[in-house]
XYZ file of C-alpha atoms in Angstrom:
105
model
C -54.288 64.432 58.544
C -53.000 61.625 56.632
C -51.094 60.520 59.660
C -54.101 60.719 61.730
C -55.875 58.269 58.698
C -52.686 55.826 58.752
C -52.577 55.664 62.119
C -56.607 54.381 62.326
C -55.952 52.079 59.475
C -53.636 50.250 60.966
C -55.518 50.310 64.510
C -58.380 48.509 62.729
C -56.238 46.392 60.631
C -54.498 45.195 64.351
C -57.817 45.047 65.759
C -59.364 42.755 62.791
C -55.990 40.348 63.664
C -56.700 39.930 67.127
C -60.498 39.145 66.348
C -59.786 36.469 64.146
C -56.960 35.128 66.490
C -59.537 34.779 68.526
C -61.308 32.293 66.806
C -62.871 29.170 68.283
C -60.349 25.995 67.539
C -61.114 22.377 67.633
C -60.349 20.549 70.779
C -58.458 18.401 69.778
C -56.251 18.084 73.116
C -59.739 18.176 75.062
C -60.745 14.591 72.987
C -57.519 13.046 73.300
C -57.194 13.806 77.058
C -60.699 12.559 77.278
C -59.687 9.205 75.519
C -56.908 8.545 77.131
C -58.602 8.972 80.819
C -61.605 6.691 79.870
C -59.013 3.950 78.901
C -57.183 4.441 82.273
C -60.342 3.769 84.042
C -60.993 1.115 82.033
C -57.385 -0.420 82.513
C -57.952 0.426 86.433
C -60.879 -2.230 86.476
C -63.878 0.516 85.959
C -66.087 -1.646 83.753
C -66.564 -3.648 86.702
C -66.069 -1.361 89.720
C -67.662 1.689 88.486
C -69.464 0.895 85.079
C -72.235 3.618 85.195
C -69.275 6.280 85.529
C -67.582 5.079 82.410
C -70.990 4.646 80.955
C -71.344 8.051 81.193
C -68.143 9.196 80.351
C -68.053 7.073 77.496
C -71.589 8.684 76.424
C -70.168 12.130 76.792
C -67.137 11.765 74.443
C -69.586 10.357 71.823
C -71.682 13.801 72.143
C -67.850 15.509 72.069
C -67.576 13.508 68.826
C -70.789 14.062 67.014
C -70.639 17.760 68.309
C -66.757 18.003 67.067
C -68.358 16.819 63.393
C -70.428 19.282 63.767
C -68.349 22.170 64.385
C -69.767 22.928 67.155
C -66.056 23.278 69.036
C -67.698 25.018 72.063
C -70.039 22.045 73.163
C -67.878 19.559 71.557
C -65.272 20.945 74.074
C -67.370 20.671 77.056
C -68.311 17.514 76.462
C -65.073 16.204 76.361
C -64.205 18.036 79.563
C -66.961 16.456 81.275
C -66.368 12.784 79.678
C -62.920 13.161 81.316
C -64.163 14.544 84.351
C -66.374 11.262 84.799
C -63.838 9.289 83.429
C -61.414 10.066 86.357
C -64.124 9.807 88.823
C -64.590 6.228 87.752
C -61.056 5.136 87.456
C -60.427 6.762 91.080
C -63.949 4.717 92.156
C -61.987 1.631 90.657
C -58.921 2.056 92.635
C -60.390 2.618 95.691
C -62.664 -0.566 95.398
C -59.539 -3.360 94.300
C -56.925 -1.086 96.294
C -54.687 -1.173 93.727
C -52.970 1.693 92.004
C -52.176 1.010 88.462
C -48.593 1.042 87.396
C -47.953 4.339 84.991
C -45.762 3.440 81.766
């Protein structure tokens, strides 16, 4: 019996650990990727080639930001995902438009 009440003690106690392990985190890596893509398009000539596109993404990483403030990690995260999305649509709009590729560092 008392193995039987060990033995669902720690079954809960594992179970509680991988709930909370669980738990939503900032995205962090989401923003920064986010950032980083909208200043690629920019540096590939998107404010003039394809300025609604980084409009938007810009637009989207401030909703990332305020949502981030928040805490609302979820939304904050799709935002960003989508900012980078448009991002690289606009940077890839820029290329194709002055035909050059810009040089990685």
């Amino acid at each position: 019996m008392r193995l039987i009440s060990l033995s669902l003690f720690f079954g809960w106690y594992v179970a509680i650990l991988a709930l909370t392990g669980c738990a939503v985190s900032a995205p962090v890596q989401e923003m920064s990727n986010a950032r980083q893509t909208i200043q690629a398009a920019r540096d590939a000539g998107a404010q003039e080639h394809a300025p609604e596109l980084l409009s938007i993404a810009e637009k989207l990483l401030d909703r990332a930001a305020r949502k981030l403030e928040q805490g609302d990690y979820p939304i904050a995260r799709d935002f960003a995902l989508e900012a980078q999305e448009q991002a690289m649509l606009a940077r890839q709009k820029a290329v194709d438009k002055t035909g050059n590729r810009p040089q990685n560092d």
